[in-house]
XYZ file of C-alpha atoms in Angstrom:
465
model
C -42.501 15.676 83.014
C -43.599 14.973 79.815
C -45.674 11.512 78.955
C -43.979 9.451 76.684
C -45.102 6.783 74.037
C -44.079 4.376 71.419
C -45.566 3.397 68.332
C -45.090 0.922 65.056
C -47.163 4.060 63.497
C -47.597 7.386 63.917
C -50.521 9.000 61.745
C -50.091 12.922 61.586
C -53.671 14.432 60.735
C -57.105 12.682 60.946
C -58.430 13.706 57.665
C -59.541 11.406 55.152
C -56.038 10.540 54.382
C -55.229 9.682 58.244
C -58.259 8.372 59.593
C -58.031 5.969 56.637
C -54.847 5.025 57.097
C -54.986 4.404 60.513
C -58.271 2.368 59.997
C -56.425 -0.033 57.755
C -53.292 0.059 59.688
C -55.673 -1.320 62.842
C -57.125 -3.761 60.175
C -53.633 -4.583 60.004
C -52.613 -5.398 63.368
C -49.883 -2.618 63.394
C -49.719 -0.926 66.560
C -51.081 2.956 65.473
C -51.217 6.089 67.243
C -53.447 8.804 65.271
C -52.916 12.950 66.102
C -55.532 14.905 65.252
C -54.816 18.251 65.516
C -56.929 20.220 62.695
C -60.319 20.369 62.003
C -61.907 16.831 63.724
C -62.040 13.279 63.286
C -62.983 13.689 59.205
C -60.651 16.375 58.345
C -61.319 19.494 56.324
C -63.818 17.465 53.790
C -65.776 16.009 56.716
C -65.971 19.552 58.991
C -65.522 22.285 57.051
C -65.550 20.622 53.296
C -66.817 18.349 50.827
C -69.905 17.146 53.456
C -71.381 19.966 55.012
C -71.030 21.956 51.768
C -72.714 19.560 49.761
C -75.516 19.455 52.669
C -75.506 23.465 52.408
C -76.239 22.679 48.332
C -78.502 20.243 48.815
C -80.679 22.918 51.151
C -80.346 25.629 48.633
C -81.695 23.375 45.775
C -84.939 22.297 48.218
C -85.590 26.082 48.619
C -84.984 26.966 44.911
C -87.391 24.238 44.059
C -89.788 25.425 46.057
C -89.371 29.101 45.200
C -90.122 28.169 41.554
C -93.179 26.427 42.745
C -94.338 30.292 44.741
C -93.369 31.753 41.751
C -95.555 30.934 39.175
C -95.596 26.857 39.675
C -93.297 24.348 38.201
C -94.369 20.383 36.851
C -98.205 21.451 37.990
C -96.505 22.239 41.521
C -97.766 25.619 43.343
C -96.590 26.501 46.467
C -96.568 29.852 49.082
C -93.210 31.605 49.121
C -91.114 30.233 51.130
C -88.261 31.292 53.773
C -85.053 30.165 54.772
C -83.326 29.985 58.565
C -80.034 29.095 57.565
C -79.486 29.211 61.407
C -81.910 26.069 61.262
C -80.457 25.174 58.294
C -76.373 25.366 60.057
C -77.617 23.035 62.668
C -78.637 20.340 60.785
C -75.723 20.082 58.748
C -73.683 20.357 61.881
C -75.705 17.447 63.093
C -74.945 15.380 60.043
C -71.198 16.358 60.394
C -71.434 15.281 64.395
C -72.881 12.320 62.932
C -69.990 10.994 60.828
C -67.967 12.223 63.682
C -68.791 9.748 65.847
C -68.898 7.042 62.568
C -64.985 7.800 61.831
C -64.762 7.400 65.888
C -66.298 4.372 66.034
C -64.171 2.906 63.359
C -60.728 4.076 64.559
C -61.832 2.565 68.198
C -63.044 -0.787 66.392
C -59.348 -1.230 64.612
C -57.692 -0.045 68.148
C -55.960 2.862 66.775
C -55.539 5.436 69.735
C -56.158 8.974 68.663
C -54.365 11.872 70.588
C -56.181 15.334 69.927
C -53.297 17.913 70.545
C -50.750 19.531 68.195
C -47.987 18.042 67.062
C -44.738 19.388 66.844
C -41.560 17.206 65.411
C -38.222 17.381 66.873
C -36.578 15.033 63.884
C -38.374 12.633 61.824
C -39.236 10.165 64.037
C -40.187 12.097 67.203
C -42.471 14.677 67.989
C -43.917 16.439 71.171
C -47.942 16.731 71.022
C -49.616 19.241 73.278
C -52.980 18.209 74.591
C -55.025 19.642 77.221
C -54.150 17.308 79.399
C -49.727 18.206 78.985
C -47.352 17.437 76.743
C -46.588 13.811 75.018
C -43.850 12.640 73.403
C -43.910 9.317 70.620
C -41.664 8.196 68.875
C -42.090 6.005 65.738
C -40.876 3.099 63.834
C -43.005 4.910 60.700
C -44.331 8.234 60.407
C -47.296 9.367 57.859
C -47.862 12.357 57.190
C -51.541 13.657 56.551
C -51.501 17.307 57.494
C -54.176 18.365 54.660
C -54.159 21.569 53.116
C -55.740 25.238 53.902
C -57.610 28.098 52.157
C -55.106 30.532 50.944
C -55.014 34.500 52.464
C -54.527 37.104 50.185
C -52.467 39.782 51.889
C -54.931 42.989 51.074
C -57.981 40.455 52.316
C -57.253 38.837 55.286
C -59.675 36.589 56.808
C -61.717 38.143 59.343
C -65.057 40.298 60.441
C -66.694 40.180 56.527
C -63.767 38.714 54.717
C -64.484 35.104 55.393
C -63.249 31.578 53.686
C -65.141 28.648 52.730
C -65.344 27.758 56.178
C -67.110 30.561 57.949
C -69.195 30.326 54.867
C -70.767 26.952 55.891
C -71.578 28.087 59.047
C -73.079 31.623 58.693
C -76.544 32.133 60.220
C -77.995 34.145 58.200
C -77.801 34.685 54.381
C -75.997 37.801 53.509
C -77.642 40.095 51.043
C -74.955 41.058 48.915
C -72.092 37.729 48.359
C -69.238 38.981 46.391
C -67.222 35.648 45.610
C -63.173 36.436 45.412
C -62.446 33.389 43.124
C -64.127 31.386 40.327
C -62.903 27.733 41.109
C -64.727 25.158 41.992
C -65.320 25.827 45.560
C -66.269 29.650 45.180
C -69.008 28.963 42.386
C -70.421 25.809 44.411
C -71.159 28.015 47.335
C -71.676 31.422 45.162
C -74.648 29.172 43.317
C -75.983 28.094 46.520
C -76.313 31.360 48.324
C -77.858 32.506 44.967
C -80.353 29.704 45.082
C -81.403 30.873 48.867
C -81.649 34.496 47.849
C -78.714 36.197 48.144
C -77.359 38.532 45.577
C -74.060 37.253 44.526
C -71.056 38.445 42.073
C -67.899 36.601 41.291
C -64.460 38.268 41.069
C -62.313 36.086 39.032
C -58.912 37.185 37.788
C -59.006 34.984 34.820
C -60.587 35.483 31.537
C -63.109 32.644 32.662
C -64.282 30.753 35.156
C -63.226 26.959 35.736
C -59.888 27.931 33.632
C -58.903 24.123 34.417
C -62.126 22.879 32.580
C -62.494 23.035 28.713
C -64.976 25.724 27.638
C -67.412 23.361 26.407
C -68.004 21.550 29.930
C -68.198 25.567 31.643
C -70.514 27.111 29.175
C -73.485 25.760 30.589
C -72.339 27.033 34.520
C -71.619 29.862 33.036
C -74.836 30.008 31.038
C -76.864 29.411 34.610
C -75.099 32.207 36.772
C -76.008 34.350 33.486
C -79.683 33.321 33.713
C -79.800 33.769 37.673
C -78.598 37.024 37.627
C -75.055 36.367 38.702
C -72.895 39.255 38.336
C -69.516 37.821 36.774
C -65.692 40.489 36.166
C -64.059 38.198 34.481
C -59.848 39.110 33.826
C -60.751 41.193 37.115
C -58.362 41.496 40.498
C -59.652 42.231 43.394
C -58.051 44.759 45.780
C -59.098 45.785 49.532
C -62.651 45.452 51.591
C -63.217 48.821 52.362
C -66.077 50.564 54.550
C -68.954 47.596 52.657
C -67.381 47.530 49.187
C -65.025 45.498 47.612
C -62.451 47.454 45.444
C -61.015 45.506 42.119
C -60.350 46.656 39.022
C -61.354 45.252 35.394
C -60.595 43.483 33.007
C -60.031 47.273 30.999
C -57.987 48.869 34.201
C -61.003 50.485 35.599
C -61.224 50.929 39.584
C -64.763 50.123 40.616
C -66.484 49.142 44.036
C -68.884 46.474 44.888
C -71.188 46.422 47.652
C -71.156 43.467 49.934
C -72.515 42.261 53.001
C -69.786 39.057 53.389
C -66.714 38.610 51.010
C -65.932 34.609 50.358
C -62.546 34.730 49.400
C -61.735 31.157 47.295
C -58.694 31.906 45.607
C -57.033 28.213 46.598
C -55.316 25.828 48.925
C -52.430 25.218 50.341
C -50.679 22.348 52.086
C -50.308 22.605 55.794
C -46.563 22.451 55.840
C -46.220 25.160 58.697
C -46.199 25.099 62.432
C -45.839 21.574 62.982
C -42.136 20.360 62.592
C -42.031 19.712 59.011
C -38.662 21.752 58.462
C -36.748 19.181 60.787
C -37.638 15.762 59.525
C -35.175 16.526 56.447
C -37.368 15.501 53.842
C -36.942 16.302 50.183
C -40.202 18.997 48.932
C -41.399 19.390 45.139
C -42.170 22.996 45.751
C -44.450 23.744 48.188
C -45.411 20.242 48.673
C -43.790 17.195 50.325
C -42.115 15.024 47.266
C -42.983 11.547 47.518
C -42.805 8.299 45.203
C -45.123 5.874 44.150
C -45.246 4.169 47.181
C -46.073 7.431 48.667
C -42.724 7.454 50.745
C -40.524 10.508 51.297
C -36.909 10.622 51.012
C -36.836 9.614 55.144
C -36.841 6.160 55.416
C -40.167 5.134 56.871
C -41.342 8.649 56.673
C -44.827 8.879 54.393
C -47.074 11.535 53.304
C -50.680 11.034 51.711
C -53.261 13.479 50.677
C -53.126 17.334 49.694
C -49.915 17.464 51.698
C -47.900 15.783 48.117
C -49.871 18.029 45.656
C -52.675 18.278 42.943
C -55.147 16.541 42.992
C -56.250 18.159 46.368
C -59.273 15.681 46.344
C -60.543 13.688 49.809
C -60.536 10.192 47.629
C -56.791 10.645 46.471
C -56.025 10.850 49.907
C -58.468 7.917 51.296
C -56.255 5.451 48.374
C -53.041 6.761 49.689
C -53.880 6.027 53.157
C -54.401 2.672 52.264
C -51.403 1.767 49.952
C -48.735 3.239 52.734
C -50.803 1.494 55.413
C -50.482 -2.398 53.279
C -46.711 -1.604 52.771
C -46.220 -0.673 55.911
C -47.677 -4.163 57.044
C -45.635 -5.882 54.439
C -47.533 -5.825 51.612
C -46.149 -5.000 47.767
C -48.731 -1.618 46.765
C -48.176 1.111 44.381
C -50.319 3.912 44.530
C -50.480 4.028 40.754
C -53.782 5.300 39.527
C -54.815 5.848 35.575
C -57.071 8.133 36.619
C -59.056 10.102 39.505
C -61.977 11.446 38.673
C -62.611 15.050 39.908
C -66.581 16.271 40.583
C -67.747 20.157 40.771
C -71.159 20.199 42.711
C -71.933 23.567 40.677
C -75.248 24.111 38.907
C -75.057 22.008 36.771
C -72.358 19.413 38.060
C -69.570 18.665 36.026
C -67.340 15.975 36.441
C -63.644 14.978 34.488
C -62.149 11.696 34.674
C -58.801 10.809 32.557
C -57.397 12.989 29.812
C -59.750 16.036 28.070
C -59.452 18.093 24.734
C -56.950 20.326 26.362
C -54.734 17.418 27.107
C -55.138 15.920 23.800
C -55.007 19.339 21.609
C -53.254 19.152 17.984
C -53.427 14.845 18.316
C -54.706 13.322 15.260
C -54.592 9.762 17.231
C -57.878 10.610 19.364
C -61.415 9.870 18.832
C -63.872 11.926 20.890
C -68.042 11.822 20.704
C -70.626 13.932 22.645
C -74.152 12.688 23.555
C -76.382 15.742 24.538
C -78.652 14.634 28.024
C -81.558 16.445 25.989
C -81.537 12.966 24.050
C -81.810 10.975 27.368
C -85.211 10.190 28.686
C -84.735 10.210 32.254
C -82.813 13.655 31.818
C -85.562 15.272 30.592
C -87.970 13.541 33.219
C -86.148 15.360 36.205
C -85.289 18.242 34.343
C -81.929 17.449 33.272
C -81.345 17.774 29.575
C -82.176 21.376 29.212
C -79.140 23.055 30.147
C -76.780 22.184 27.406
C -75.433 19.327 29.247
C -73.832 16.313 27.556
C -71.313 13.417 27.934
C -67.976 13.434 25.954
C -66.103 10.488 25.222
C -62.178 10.167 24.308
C -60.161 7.352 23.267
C -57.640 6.338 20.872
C -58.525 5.394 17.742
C -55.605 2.563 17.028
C -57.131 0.537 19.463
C -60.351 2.367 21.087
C -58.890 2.477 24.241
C -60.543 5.060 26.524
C -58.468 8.026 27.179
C -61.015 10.361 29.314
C -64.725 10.727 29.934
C -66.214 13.837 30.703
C -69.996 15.210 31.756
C -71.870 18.228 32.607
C -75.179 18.577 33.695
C -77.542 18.204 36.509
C -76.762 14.908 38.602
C -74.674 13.745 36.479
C -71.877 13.266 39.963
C -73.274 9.876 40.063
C -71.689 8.962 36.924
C -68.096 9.717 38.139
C -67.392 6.331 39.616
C -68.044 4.275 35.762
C -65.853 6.816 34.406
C -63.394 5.889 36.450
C -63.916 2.000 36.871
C -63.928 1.518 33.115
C -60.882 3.824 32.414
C -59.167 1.889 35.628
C -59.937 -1.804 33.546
C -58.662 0.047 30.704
C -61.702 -0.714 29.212
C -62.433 0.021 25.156
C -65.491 1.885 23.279
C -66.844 -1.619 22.685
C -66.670 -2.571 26.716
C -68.933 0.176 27.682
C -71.144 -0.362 24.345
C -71.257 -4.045 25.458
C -72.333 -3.522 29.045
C -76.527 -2.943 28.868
C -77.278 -0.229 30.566
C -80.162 0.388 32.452
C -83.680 2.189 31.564
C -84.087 4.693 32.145
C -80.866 6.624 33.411
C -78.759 8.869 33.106
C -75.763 6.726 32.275
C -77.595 5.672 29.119
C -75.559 8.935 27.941
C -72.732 7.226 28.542
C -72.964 4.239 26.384
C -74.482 6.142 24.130
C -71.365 8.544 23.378
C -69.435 5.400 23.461
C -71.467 4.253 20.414
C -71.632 7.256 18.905
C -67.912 7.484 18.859
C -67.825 3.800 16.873
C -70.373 5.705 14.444
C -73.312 4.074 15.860
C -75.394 6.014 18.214
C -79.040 4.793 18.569
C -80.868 7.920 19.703
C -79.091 10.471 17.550
């Protein structure tokens, strides 16, 4: 017979959307029962994601530095050519994941949340049966939240499998293939496509539009693009890929030709999805906006006490939406009045070099005459140019509107400039003006000096330009 259990909350998923919201429903004092039935305590971003990817990155910068340094020097450095065990390489960033593991463990057993690992399957929208290792259990809840997370879309003529592998066999090969072909040019194909180029592989991108990053303005692309150019990148642009066949990939270009490319491992990166199947979701009678769950601003579905947070309720599919969900649904749920009501959240590419996007861009803004915008190049910056960060066209852009200054959107591309994200998004959270960020002093010598720069420059006052 079947275990059964009761619960003030039932948290479905432990990515960064769950474990969050089960930490702060512990915090809380609510009474919390947490599934995990995916990837680990962490989710996707902490397994299979946003961590050990960046960790992969990381690696393959270390090993491009030093192969500049074998190859002729670079800064006065010299070095013997070096070599790369990714096996060596896997492990450690499987120790770092393990790592944060036991962190989000810690955590969830500090605020007294009790996490189940089994797969949950709901009967209505209250009750679901979870199969564990140990048997069945069935809980029932007083609130449910949803945190199911999202997956990397199959294409029908390239299923995952053998050579044909996602973003997740990716991260853990152990050896680096010689010939990548990368199905995909978003954001998560051309951060791993650049990193397997950095360790040596030989790597071309398939991407059906007519360029890569089609969500990004040209301007904040051009200088990715103008790397994988420079590193011998092979790019079919307006290209579709068809079948893996016998080593090659078959797609055809932009002009209708049928051509073959040789590859050793095919990273397919064409999307996500939300994890809607195989767990119930069909019989908890909640309202969808496509093929996501439709929620409000309090992040509630149209179940009473039914929530859903994180990739599950659509775009952004970004681990920090998620975390701020969490939260909100976990204070109401305790009594509290929250909104989850952002003015912006600020998305990061780890490519080469980063880019990051925070608030509204030209695209959103196109044929306004009410909208100031300013560049600053990094090549003016002194502390780009120190670690070799203002010679690859990068820049930060500045929008607001120009009745009242108000910032609209900040943008950036170049190396490092990720660190940046989080001013982008405090000041345009405070709703700050041009003349906040001119009026805040900012430090010598950084990077963000770019930043108040472009915000000067857009009052018609720049200092270094």
């Amino acid at each position: 017979m079947a275990e059964t259990l009761k619960t003030k909350v039932l948290i479905i998923g432990a990515g960064t959307g769950g474990y969050v919201a089960g930490i702060r429903c512990g915090q809380l004092g609510l009474d919390t029962v947490l599934v995990d039935g995916g990837d680990g305590l962490g989710g996707t971003c902490l397994n299979v994601g946003c961590i050990p990817s960046k960790a992969i990155i990381h690696a393959a910068s270390k090993f491009e530095t030093v192969s500049k340094a074998a190859a002729g020097g670079t800064l006065g450095i010299t070095a013997s050519k070096p070599a790369i065990d990714l096996a060596q390489t896997t492990a450690w960033k499987d120790g770092i994941v393990r790592k944060l593991n036991a962190g989000v463990a810690a955590l969830l057993k500090k605020s007294k949340v009790k996490v189940i690992k089994g797969w949950a399957n709901f009967t209505d929208a209250k009750t679901c049966t979870v199969t564990t290792a140990d048997g069945d259990i069935v809980i029932s809840a007083e609130n449910v939240i949803l945190a199911t997370g999202s997956e990397p879309v199959e294409l029908p003529f390239l299923p995952f499998g053998g050579d044909v592998i996602s973003s997740t066999e990716a991260l853990s090969l152990s050896a680096v293939p010689e010939k990548l072909v990368v199905v995909g040019g978003g954001y998560i194909g051309l951060e791993l496509g650049i990193a397997f180029r950095k360790l040596g592989a030989e790597v071309a991108i398939v991407e059906m539009a007519d360029r890569l990053l089609p969500l990004y303005d040209k301007a904040l692309t051009d200088p990715v693009q103008n790397w994988l150019e420079k590193h011998g990148v092979e790019l079919h642009l307006g290209a579709k890929a068809g079948s893996f066949e016998k080593g090659h990939l078959n797609f055809t270009t932009k002009d209708g030709e049928a051509r073959k490319l040789k590859a050793d491992k095919v990273l397919v990166t064409v999307g996500r999805r939300p994890r809607t199947k195989g767990w119930g979701l069909e019989n908890m009678g909640v309202a969808m906006a496509g093929p996501f769950v439709k929620i409000d601003d309090r992040c509630a579905t149209s179940m009473r006490n039914v929530w859903a947070v994180g990739d599950l309720t659509g775009e952004p599919m970004l681990a920090h939406k998620g975390s701020a969900q969490g939260e909100v649904v976990a204070e109401i749920i305790a009594g509290h009045d929250r909104r989850f009501d952002p003015v912006t959240i600020a998305a990061v590419c780890f490519t080469e070099p980063e880019i990051v996007s925070a608030g509204l861009g030209p695209l959103d803004v196109e044929g306004r005459d009410d909208v100031i915008t300013a560049v600053f190049p990094l090549a003016a910056i002194g502390r780009a140019l120190a670690i070799e960060a203002g010679e690859d066209g990068g820049f930060v852009r500045v929008l607001a509107s120009k009745s009242d200054h108000r910032l609209l959107g900040v943008q950036a591309v170049g190396q490092h400039v990720a660190e940046m994200s989080n001013s982008f998004a405090q000041m345009l959270e405070m709703g700050a003006v041009l003349e906040d960020v001119a009026g805040v002093i900012h430090v010598h010598p950084t990077l963000g000096e770019a930043f108040h720069e472009a915000s000067l420059r857009a009052l018609g006052h720049a200092i270094h330009i």
